[in-house]
Amino acid sequence: MIEATKPNTKSSTSSPPSQGTGESRFDPVTGNWTLFAPYRSERPDEFVESRERIRKEIACPFCPGNETRTPPAVWIGYPENHEQVARECQQTAELSRQKSAAQSDWAVRVVPNKFPAVTNIQERDSTTYTHPQRFSGNYSTCASESTLFQRRPIAGGHEVIIESRNHVQSITELDVAEAAHVFKAYRDRLLHWRDVPGIAYISTFKNVGSKAGASLRHTHSQLIATDRIPPMVATAAERMSNYLLTKGSCLHCDLVRAELKAKERIIWRDNSLVAFCPFSSHLPFLVRITTLAHQPCYEDLSESTIESISRLVRRVVSWIEKLFPNTAYNFCLHTRPPGCNDPSDAYHWGIEIFPRMTQVAGFEFSSHCMINPVLPEDAATQLRSLALAEDPRLIL
């Protein structure tokens, strides 16, 4: 069974980590761990808190010609007319490429995050990871004086997927081939990180707009791999495992079948994929995409399925943007955690897309219970009308 991170009496109570390191701290009341990465405040930020203020002009480190402003790439996707569509970079080849960065012909680049949330990269010229990157700094391994103040270093990696050479903001501004490259990069990096010894959880996500947490406009997404499974993820995985044990079937598969039968929250479907607004959506206009067939891991999907997913995500975001122009949004890719020991039949991959339309306020913070002002049935009706306008032959 999968287990959430448990308190450890051997956790350190030493002084806080130095700049460039980070740690997690345990809350004995909630059982949650909070990740502290104060050095991320040094990130370049193209957004400002007030729309009335003039935004800061920052030379984009993700644009062609600025490749040397990022750490060397660990994965490169090439244009369709290139003889090599994608490859994981080898050190000598990538270093050579960096010397002529301005003339590079990449379509998608994956680089270590220069301002990592969970790691402090020590070797700037390293282009592959053979083990989890660990924080520098001294952490005591002796018993803590108090179990109330526990802190622990984090092991893992933090990568940025630079999705296009063009200085655009949303995935809808990519063409179909570019979007497919992005989702293949997700697959390849997930495959890489799940084979790294000690990695237990991988989060792949995209922030668009300042309200969604983005600090740069150039379209990009991120991957964070850690050596621990977050407690809420562990709890959800345990619920799915218990459901399998009691019902004999995958919880997500049963939910999808029930949604297809009800129809009122379905936005789009074909013979392999479905997009719908979940019955218990905790955010307005939240859309979930997954396969009709059971599959625990996104990274194990076929090439053609991944291409179909990229097209569908692009379309769903376009429908959200038509309803709410210039809205900030996030999407998160959920796949079976490498550290999950439960039967694979219990887990089912999925992507959740949601515009940032509301703000978390006092009640949500105090109760950890979300208030959603939009029924998923109403959200699905509006999104489905746009899907039908694009394809009147759509059959739900």
Coordinates of C-alpha atoms in Angstrom, one line a residue:
M1 CA 0.0 0.0 0.0
I2 CA 1.2 3.5 -0.7
E3 CA 2.0 5.6 2.4
A4 CA 2.1 9.3 3.0
T5 CA 5.3 10.7 4.4
K6 CA 5.3 10.0 8.1
P7 CA 6.9 12.0 10.9
N8 CA 10.5 11.0 11.6
T9 CA 12.0 11.6 15.0
K10 CA 15.4 11.7 13.2
S11 CA 14.4 14.7 11.2
S12 CA 16.7 17.7 11.7
T13 CA 16.0 20.8 13.8
S14 CA 19.2 22.5 12.6
S15 CA 19.3 26.0 11.4
P16 CA 17.5 26.8 8.1
P17 CA 19.3 25.9 4.9
S18 CA 21.5 28.4 3.2
Q19 CA 20.7 30.2 0.0
G20 CA 20.3 27.8 -2.9
T21 CA 19.1 24.9 -0.8
G22 CA 15.6 24.0 0.3
E23 CA 13.7 21.9 2.7
S24 CA 10.3 20.6 3.8
R25 CA 8.8 21.2 7.2
F26 CA 6.2 19.0 8.9
D27 CA 2.9 20.2 10.4
P28 CA 2.1 17.8 13.3
V29 CA -1.5 19.1 13.3
T30 CA -2.5 18.5 9.7
G31 CA 0.1 15.9 8.9
N32 CA 1.2 17.9 5.8
W33 CA 4.7 18.9 4.7
T34 CA 5.4 22.4 3.3
L35 CA 8.2 22.9 0.8
F36 CA 10.3 26.0 1.4
A37 CA 12.3 27.4 -1.5
P38 CA 13.0 31.0 -0.7
Y39 CA 15.6 31.3 -3.4
R40 CA 12.9 31.1 -6.0
S41 CA 12.0 34.7 -5.3
E42 CA 15.0 35.5 -7.5
R43 CA 13.2 34.3 -10.6
P44 CA 12.8 36.9 -13.4
D45 CA 9.1 38.0 -13.4
E46 CA 7.4 39.5 -16.4
F47 CA 4.2 40.0 -14.5
V48 CA 3.3 42.7 -11.9
E49 CA 0.7 42.6 -9.2
S50 CA -1.3 45.5 -10.5
R51 CA -2.5 45.7 -14.1
E52 CA -2.1 49.5 -14.0
R53 CA 1.6 49.3 -13.5
I54 CA 3.9 49.1 -16.4
R55 CA 5.3 45.5 -16.7
K56 CA 9.0 45.0 -16.4
E57 CA 10.8 44.4 -19.7
I58 CA 12.8 41.2 -19.4
A59 CA 14.9 39.6 -22.2
C60 CA 13.2 36.2 -22.5
P61 CA 15.7 33.4 -21.6
F62 CA 13.5 30.9 -23.5
C63 CA 13.7 32.5 -26.9
P64 CA 16.1 31.3 -29.7
G65 CA 19.5 32.9 -29.3
N66 CA 19.3 32.9 -25.5
E67 CA 20.0 29.2 -25.0
T68 CA 23.1 30.0 -22.9
R69 CA 20.9 31.8 -20.4
T70 CA 19.4 28.4 -19.3
P71 CA 21.2 25.3 -18.1
P72 CA 22.1 22.9 -20.9
A73 CA 19.2 20.9 -22.3
V74 CA 18.5 17.4 -21.1
W75 CA 16.0 16.7 -24.0
I76 CA 15.5 18.3 -27.4
G77 CA 12.6 18.0 -29.8
Y78 CA 13.3 18.9 -33.4
P79 CA 11.1 20.2 -36.2
E80 CA 9.2 17.6 -38.2
N81 CA 11.6 18.1 -41.1
H82 CA 14.6 17.3 -39.0
E83 CA 16.3 13.9 -39.4
Q84 CA 16.0 13.3 -35.6
V85 CA 12.7 14.2 -34.1
A86 CA 13.8 14.0 -30.4
R87 CA 16.6 12.8 -28.3
E88 CA 17.8 12.8 -24.8
C89 CA 21.0 14.9 -24.8
Q90 CA 24.4 13.3 -24.2
Q91 CA 26.8 15.6 -22.4
T92 CA 29.4 16.1 -25.2
A93 CA 26.9 16.5 -27.9
E94 CA 24.9 19.1 -25.9
L95 CA 27.9 21.0 -24.9
S96 CA 28.9 21.3 -28.5
R97 CA 25.4 22.4 -29.4
Q98 CA 25.5 25.1 -26.6
K99 CA 28.5 26.7 -28.3
S100 CA 26.4 27.4 -31.4
A101 CA 23.1 28.0 -29.5
A102 CA 22.0 30.9 -31.6
Q103 CA 22.0 28.7 -34.7
S104 CA 20.2 25.8 -32.9
D105 CA 17.2 24.3 -34.7
W106 CA 15.2 23.0 -31.8
A107 CA 11.4 22.9 -31.6
V108 CA 11.1 22.0 -27.9
R109 CA 13.8 22.1 -25.2
V110 CA 13.8 20.6 -21.7
V111 CA 16.2 22.2 -19.3
P112 CA 16.9 22.0 -15.5
N113 CA 15.1 24.8 -13.8
K114 CA 17.5 27.6 -13.0
F115 CA 15.5 28.4 -9.9
P116 CA 14.5 24.9 -8.7
A117 CA 11.8 24.3 -6.1
V118 CA 13.3 21.0 -4.9
T119 CA 16.9 20.9 -5.8
N120 CA 20.1 22.9 -6.0
I121 CA 21.9 22.0 -9.2
Q122 CA 25.6 21.8 -8.4
E123 CA 27.0 20.8 -11.8
R124 CA 25.9 23.4 -14.3
D125 CA 27.5 21.5 -17.2
S126 CA 25.6 18.2 -16.4
T127 CA 23.0 17.4 -19.0
T128 CA 21.7 14.1 -17.7
Y129 CA 20.6 12.9 -14.3
T130 CA 21.7 9.5 -13.1
H131 CA 20.4 9.9 -9.6
P132 CA 18.1 12.3 -7.7
Q133 CA 19.7 15.7 -7.3
R134 CA 20.2 16.4 -3.6
F135 CA 20.5 19.7 -1.7
S136 CA 23.8 20.9 -0.5
G137 CA 24.0 22.0 3.1
N138 CA 24.5 20.2 6.4
Y139 CA 21.6 18.4 7.9
S140 CA 21.8 16.6 11.2
T141 CA 21.0 12.9 11.3
C142 CA 20.8 12.7 15.0
A143 CA 17.5 12.5 16.9
S144 CA 15.6 15.8 17.0
E145 CA 15.3 17.7 20.3
S146 CA 11.6 18.1 19.5
T147 CA 9.3 16.2 17.2
L148 CA 7.3 19.4 16.8
F149 CA 9.8 21.2 14.6
Q150 CA 10.8 18.7 11.9
R151 CA 12.6 19.6 8.7
R152 CA 14.0 17.4 6.0
P153 CA 16.0 18.0 2.8
I154 CA 14.3 17.1 -0.5
A155 CA 15.8 14.9 -3.3
G156 CA 14.6 15.2 -6.8
G157 CA 14.7 17.3 -9.9
H158 CA 13.0 20.3 -11.4
E159 CA 12.8 20.8 -15.2
V160 CA 11.3 23.4 -17.5
I161 CA 9.7 22.3 -20.8
I162 CA 10.2 25.2 -23.3
E163 CA 7.4 24.5 -25.6
S164 CA 8.2 26.6 -28.7
R165 CA 10.8 28.8 -30.3
N166 CA 8.1 31.4 -30.7
H167 CA 7.5 33.9 -27.9
V168 CA 3.8 33.0 -27.3
Q169 CA 2.0 32.4 -24.1
S170 CA -0.7 29.7 -24.5
I171 CA -0.7 26.2 -25.9
T172 CA -3.4 27.3 -28.3
E173 CA -0.8 29.4 -30.1
L174 CA 1.2 26.3 -31.0
D175 CA 0.4 24.4 -34.1
V176 CA -0.7 20.7 -33.9
A177 CA 2.9 19.4 -34.5
E178 CA 4.4 21.7 -31.9
A179 CA 1.8 20.7 -29.3
A180 CA 2.5 17.0 -30.0
H181 CA 6.2 17.6 -29.4
V182 CA 5.3 19.0 -25.9
F183 CA 3.3 16.0 -24.9
K184 CA 6.0 13.6 -26.2
A185 CA 8.5 15.5 -24.0
Y186 CA 6.3 14.9 -21.0
R187 CA 6.3 11.2 -21.8
D188 CA 10.0 10.9 -22.3
R189 CA 10.9 12.9 -19.1
L190 CA 8.4 10.9 -17.1
L191 CA 10.0 7.7 -18.4
H192 CA 13.4 9.1 -17.4
W193 CA 12.5 10.2 -13.9
R194 CA 10.5 7.1 -12.9
D195 CA 13.6 5.0 -13.5
V196 CA 15.7 7.2 -11.3
P197 CA 16.4 5.3 -8.0
G198 CA 14.6 7.0 -5.1
I199 CA 12.1 9.0 -7.1
A200 CA 8.6 8.4 -5.7
Y201 CA 6.5 11.1 -7.3
I202 CA 6.5 13.2 -10.4
S203 CA 4.3 16.3 -11.0
T204 CA 4.0 17.7 -14.5
F205 CA 2.1 21.0 -14.8
K206 CA 1.6 24.2 -16.8
N207 CA 1.0 27.7 -15.5
V208 CA -0.3 30.4 -17.9
G209 CA -0.7 34.0 -16.7
S210 CA 0.3 35.6 -13.4
K211 CA -2.9 34.5 -11.6
A212 CA -1.9 30.9 -12.5
G213 CA 1.6 31.2 -11.0
A214 CA 3.6 31.9 -14.2
S215 CA 6.6 34.3 -14.0
L216 CA 7.5 34.3 -17.7
R217 CA 5.1 34.7 -20.7
H218 CA 7.0 32.4 -23.1
T219 CA 5.0 29.2 -23.3
H220 CA 6.4 26.5 -21.0
S221 CA 5.5 23.8 -18.5
Q222 CA 7.4 22.2 -15.7
L223 CA 8.2 18.8 -14.1
I224 CA 9.1 18.3 -10.5
A225 CA 10.3 14.9 -9.3
T226 CA 10.6 14.2 -5.6
D227 CA 11.6 11.4 -3.3
R228 CA 8.4 11.5 -1.4
I229 CA 4.7 11.2 -2.3
P230 CA 2.7 14.2 -1.1
P231 CA 0.2 13.2 1.6
M232 CA -2.9 14.2 -0.4
V233 CA -1.7 12.2 -3.4
A234 CA -1.0 9.2 -1.1
T235 CA -4.5 9.5 0.4
A236 CA -6.1 9.6 -3.1
A237 CA -4.1 6.6 -4.2
E238 CA -5.1 4.7 -1.1
R239 CA -8.8 5.5 -1.8
M240 CA -8.4 4.1 -5.3
S241 CA -6.6 1.0 -4.0
N242 CA -9.4 0.4 -1.4
Y243 CA -12.0 0.8 -4.1
L244 CA -10.3 -1.8 -6.3
L245 CA -10.1 -4.2 -3.3
T246 CA -13.8 -3.8 -2.5
K247 CA -15.4 -3.3 -5.9
G248 CA -12.9 -5.2 -8.1
S249 CA -12.6 -2.3 -10.6
C250 CA -10.8 1.0 -11.2
L251 CA -12.5 3.9 -9.5
H252 CA -11.7 6.3 -12.4
C253 CA -13.0 3.8 -15.0
D254 CA -16.2 3.5 -13.1
L255 CA -16.5 7.3 -12.8
V256 CA -15.9 7.7 -16.6
R257 CA -18.6 5.0 -17.3
A258 CA -21.0 6.8 -15.0
E259 CA -20.3 10.2 -16.6
L260 CA -20.8 8.7 -20.1
K261 CA -24.1 7.3 -19.0
A262 CA -25.3 10.6 -17.4
K263 CA -24.0 12.6 -20.5
E264 CA -24.8 16.0 -18.9
R265 CA -21.2 16.7 -17.9
I266 CA -19.5 15.3 -21.1
I267 CA -17.9 17.9 -23.3
W268 CA -16.3 15.7 -26.0
R269 CA -15.4 12.1 -26.7
D270 CA -14.2 9.7 -29.3
N271 CA -13.4 6.0 -29.3
S272 CA -10.4 6.4 -27.1
L273 CA -10.6 9.8 -25.1
V274 CA -13.1 11.7 -23.1
A275 CA -13.2 15.3 -21.8
F276 CA -15.8 16.1 -19.1
C277 CA -16.5 18.4 -16.1
P278 CA -16.4 16.1 -13.1
F279 CA -19.5 15.8 -10.9
S280 CA -17.6 17.1 -7.8
S281 CA -15.4 19.7 -9.6
H282 CA -13.8 21.9 -6.9
L283 CA -13.0 24.7 -9.4
P284 CA -15.2 26.4 -12.0
F285 CA -14.9 25.0 -15.5
L286 CA -12.5 22.3 -14.4
V287 CA -12.1 19.8 -17.3
R288 CA -10.7 16.3 -16.9
I289 CA -9.3 14.4 -19.9
T290 CA -8.5 10.7 -19.8
T291 CA -8.6 7.5 -21.8
L292 CA -11.7 5.3 -22.0
A293 CA -9.5 2.2 -21.7
H294 CA -7.8 1.6 -18.4
Q295 CA -4.2 2.9 -18.3
P296 CA -2.4 3.8 -15.0
C297 CA 0.6 5.6 -16.6
Y298 CA 0.5 8.4 -19.2
E299 CA 4.1 7.6 -20.1
D300 CA 3.1 4.2 -21.3
L301 CA 0.5 5.4 -23.8
S302 CA 1.0 4.9 -27.5
E303 CA 2.5 7.6 -29.8
S304 CA -0.8 8.0 -31.6
T305 CA -2.8 8.4 -28.3
I306 CA -0.4 11.0 -27.1
E307 CA -0.8 12.9 -30.3
S308 CA -4.6 12.7 -29.9
I309 CA -4.3 14.0 -26.3
S310 CA -2.2 17.0 -27.4
R311 CA -4.8 17.9 -29.9
L312 CA -7.7 17.5 -27.4
V313 CA -5.9 19.6 -24.7
R314 CA -5.3 22.3 -27.2
R315 CA -9.0 22.3 -28.2
V316 CA -10.2 22.3 -24.6
V317 CA -8.0 25.3 -23.8
S318 CA -9.2 27.1 -26.9
W319 CA -12.9 26.6 -25.8
I320 CA -12.0 28.0 -22.3
E321 CA -10.3 31.0 -23.9
K322 CA -13.3 31.7 -26.2
L323 CA -15.5 31.8 -23.1
F324 CA -13.0 33.8 -21.0
P325 CA -10.5 35.7 -23.3
N326 CA -7.1 36.2 -21.8
T327 CA -7.8 34.1 -18.7
A328 CA -5.0 32.6 -16.7
Y329 CA -5.2 28.8 -16.6
N330 CA -3.4 25.7 -15.3
F331 CA -3.2 22.1 -16.3
C332 CA -1.9 19.2 -14.3
L333 CA -0.9 15.7 -15.6
H334 CA -1.6 12.9 -13.1
T335 CA 0.1 9.6 -13.6
R336 CA 0.8 6.7 -11.3
P337 CA 3.6 7.7 -8.9
P338 CA 6.8 5.6 -9.3
G339 CA 6.7 5.1 -5.5
C340 CA 3.2 3.6 -5.5
N341 CA 3.2 0.0 -4.4
D342 CA -0.5 -0.6 -4.9
P343 CA -1.8 -2.7 -7.8
S344 CA -1.5 -0.8 -11.1
D345 CA -5.2 -1.5 -11.8
A346 CA -6.0 0.9 -9.0
Y347 CA -4.6 4.0 -10.7
H348 CA -5.8 5.8 -13.9
W349 CA -3.9 8.7 -15.5
G350 CA -5.6 12.0 -16.3
I351 CA -5.1 15.6 -17.2
E352 CA -7.0 18.4 -15.4
I353 CA -7.4 21.8 -17.0
F354 CA -8.9 24.8 -15.1
P355 CA -9.1 28.5 -15.7
R356 CA -8.2 30.7 -12.7
M357 CA -11.6 32.5 -12.3
T358 CA -11.9 32.6 -8.5
Q359 CA -9.6 33.3 -5.6
V360 CA -9.1 31.1 -2.5
A361 CA -10.5 33.1 0.4
G362 CA -10.9 32.9 4.1
F363 CA -13.4 30.0 4.2
E364 CA -11.4 27.8 1.9
F365 CA -8.2 28.5 3.9
S366 CA -9.9 27.9 7.3
S367 CA -11.9 24.8 6.2
H368 CA -9.8 23.3 3.4
C369 CA -13.2 23.1 1.6
M370 CA -13.6 24.8 -1.8
I371 CA -16.6 26.8 -2.8
N372 CA -17.4 26.4 -6.5
P373 CA -19.8 29.1 -7.9
V374 CA -20.4 27.2 -11.2
L375 CA -22.1 23.8 -11.4
P376 CA -20.2 21.4 -13.6
E377 CA -23.4 20.7 -15.6
D378 CA -23.6 24.4 -16.5
A379 CA -19.9 24.6 -17.3
A380 CA -20.1 21.5 -19.5
T381 CA -23.1 22.9 -21.4
Q382 CA -21.1 26.0 -22.4
L383 CA -18.0 24.1 -23.4
R384 CA -19.9 21.4 -25.2
S385 CA -21.7 24.0 -27.3
L386 CA -18.3 25.2 -28.6
A387 CA -17.3 21.6 -29.2
L388 CA -20.4 21.0 -31.2
A389 CA -19.9 24.2 -33.2
E390 CA -16.5 22.9 -34.3
D391 CA -17.9 19.4 -35.1
P392 CA -21.6 19.1 -35.4
R393 CA -21.1 15.3 -36.0
L394 CA -20.0 14.9 -32.4
I395 CA -21.9 12.1 -30.7
L396 CA -21.9 11.8 -26.9

